[in-house]
PDB file of C-alpha atoms in Angstrom:
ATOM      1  CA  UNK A   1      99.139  53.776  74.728  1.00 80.00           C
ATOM      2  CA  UNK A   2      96.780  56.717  75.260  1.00 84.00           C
ATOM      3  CA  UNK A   3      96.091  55.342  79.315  1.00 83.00           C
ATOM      4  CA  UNK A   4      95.549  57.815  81.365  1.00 82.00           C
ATOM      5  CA  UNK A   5      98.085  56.809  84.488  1.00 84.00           C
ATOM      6  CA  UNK A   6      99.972  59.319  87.314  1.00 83.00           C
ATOM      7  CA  UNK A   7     102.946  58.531  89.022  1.00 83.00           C
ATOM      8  CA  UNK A   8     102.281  57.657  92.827  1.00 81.00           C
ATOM      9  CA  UNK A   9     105.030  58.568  95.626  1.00 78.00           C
ATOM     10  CA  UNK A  10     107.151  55.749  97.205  1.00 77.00           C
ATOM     11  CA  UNK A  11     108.422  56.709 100.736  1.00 77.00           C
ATOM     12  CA  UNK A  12     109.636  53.751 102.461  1.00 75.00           C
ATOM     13  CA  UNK A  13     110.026  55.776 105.617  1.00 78.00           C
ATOM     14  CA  UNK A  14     106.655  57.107 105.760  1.00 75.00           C
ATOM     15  CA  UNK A  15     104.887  53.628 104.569  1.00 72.00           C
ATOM     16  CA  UNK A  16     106.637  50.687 105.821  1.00 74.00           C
ATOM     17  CA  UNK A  17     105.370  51.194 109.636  1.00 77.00           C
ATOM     18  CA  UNK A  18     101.863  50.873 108.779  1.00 76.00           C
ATOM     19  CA  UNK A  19     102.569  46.877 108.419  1.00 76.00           C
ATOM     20  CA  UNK A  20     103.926  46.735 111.817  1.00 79.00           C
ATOM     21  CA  UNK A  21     102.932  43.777 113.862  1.00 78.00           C
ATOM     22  CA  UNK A  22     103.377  42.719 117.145  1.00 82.00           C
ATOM     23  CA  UNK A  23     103.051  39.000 116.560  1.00 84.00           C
ATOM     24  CA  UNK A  24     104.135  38.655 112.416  1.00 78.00           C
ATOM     25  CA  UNK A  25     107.059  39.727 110.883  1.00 77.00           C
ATOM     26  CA  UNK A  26     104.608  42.432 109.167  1.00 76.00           C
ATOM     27  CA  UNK A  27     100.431  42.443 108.720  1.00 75.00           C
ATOM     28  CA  UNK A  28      99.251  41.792 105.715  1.00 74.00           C
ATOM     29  CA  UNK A  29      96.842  45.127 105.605  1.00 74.00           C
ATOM     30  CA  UNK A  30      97.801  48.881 106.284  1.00 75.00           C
ATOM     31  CA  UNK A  31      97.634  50.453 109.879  1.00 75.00           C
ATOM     32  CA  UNK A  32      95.221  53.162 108.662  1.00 76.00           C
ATOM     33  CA  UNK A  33      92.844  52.239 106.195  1.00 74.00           C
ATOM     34  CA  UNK A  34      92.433  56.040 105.198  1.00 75.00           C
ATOM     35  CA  UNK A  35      96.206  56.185 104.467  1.00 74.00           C
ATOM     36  CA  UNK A  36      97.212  56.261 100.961  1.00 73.00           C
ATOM     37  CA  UNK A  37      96.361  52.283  99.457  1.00 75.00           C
ATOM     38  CA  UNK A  38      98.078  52.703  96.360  1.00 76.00           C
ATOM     39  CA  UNK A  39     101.527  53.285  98.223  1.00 77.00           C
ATOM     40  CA  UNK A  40     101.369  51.478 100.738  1.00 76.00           C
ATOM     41  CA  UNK A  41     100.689  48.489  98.697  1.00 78.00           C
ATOM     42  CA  UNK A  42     104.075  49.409  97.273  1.00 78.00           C
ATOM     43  CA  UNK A  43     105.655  49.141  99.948  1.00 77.00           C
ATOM     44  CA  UNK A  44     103.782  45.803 101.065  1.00 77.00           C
ATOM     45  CA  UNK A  45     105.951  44.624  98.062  1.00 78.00           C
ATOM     46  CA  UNK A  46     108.879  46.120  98.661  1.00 78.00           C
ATOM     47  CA  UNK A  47     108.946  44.918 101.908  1.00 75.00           C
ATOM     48  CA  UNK A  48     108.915  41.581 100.614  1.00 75.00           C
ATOM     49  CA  UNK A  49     111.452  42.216  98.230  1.00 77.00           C
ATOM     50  CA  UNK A  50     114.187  42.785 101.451  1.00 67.00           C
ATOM     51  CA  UNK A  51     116.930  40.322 101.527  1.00 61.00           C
ATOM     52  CA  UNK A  52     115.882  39.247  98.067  1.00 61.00           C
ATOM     53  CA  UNK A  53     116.455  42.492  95.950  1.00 61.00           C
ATOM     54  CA  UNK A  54     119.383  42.672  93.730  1.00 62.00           C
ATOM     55  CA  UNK A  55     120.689  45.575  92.078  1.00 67.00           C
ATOM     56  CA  UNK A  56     117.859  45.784  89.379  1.00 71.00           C
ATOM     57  CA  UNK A  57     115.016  47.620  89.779  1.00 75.00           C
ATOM     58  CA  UNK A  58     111.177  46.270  90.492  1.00 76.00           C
ATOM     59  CA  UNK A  59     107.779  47.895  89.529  1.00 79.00           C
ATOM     60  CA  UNK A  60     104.449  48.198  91.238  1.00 80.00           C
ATOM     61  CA  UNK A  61     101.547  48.925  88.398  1.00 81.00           C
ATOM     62  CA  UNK A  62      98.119  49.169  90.320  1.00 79.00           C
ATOM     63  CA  UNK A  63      95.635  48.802  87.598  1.00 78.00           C
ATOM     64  CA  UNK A  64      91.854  48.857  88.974  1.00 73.00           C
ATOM     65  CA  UNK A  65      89.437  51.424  87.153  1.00 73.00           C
ATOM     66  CA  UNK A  66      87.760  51.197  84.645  1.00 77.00           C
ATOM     67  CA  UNK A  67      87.382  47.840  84.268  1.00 81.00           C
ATOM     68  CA  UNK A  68      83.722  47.911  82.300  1.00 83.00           C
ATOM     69  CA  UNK A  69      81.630  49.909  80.530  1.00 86.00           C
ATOM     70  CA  UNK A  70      78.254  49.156  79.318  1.00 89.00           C
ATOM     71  CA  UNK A  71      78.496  45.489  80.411  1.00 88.00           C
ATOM     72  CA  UNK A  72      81.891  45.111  78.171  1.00 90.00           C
ATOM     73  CA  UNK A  73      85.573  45.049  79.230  1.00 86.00           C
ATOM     74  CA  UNK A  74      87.726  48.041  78.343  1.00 85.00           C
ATOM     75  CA  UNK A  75      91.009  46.448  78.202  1.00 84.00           C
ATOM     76  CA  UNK A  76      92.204  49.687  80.521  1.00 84.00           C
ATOM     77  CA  UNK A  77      96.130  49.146  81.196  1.00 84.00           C
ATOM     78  CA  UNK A  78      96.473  46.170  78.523  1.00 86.00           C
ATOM     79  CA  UNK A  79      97.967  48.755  76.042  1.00 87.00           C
ATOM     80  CA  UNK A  80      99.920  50.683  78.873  1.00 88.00           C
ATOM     81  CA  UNK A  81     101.635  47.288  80.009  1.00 89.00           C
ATOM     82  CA  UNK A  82     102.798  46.409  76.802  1.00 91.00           C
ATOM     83  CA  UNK A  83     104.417  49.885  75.959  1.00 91.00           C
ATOM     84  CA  UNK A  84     106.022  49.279  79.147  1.00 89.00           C
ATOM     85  CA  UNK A  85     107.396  46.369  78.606  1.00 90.00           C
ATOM     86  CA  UNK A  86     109.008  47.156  75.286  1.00 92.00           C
ATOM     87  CA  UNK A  87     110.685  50.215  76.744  1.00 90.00           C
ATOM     88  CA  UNK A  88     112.757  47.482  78.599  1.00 84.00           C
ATOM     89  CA  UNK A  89     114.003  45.762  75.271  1.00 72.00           C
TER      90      UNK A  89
END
């Protein structure tokens, strides 16, 4: 697609404390807001996934920047998500 994206590390033992909560099953916002956002909202979602996963697999895509230039949308990650998606055909 030509978007420029990385790969971002998912370490469920490193990430899912920092939604510990003494009064919720888990807070809705990282421990330590200087941890590493992109992961940890990862995890958020795999957390959620729990009891509900199956065998398949699941995806997190975090698509934020750039989202305009010169006062027009760039359509960053529109091309990305649909190469995705056909890989799974």
């Amino acid at each position: 697609s030509g978007d420029l994206v990385h790969p971002v590390p998912y370490c469920p033992e490193f990430f899912r404390p920092e939604y510990k909560s003494e009064v919720a099953d888990m807070k809705n916002y990282m421990a330590n807001g200087k941890n590493a956002a992109v992961s940890c909202a990862g995890q958020f979602i795999g957390n959620h996934l729990g009891a509900y996963e199956t065998n398949g697999h699941w995806l997190h895509v975090d698509m934020a920047y750039p989202v305009a230039s010169g006062g027009r949308a760039t359509g960053y990650g529109v091309g990305f998500v649909q190469a995705l998606v056909q890989t799974f055909k």
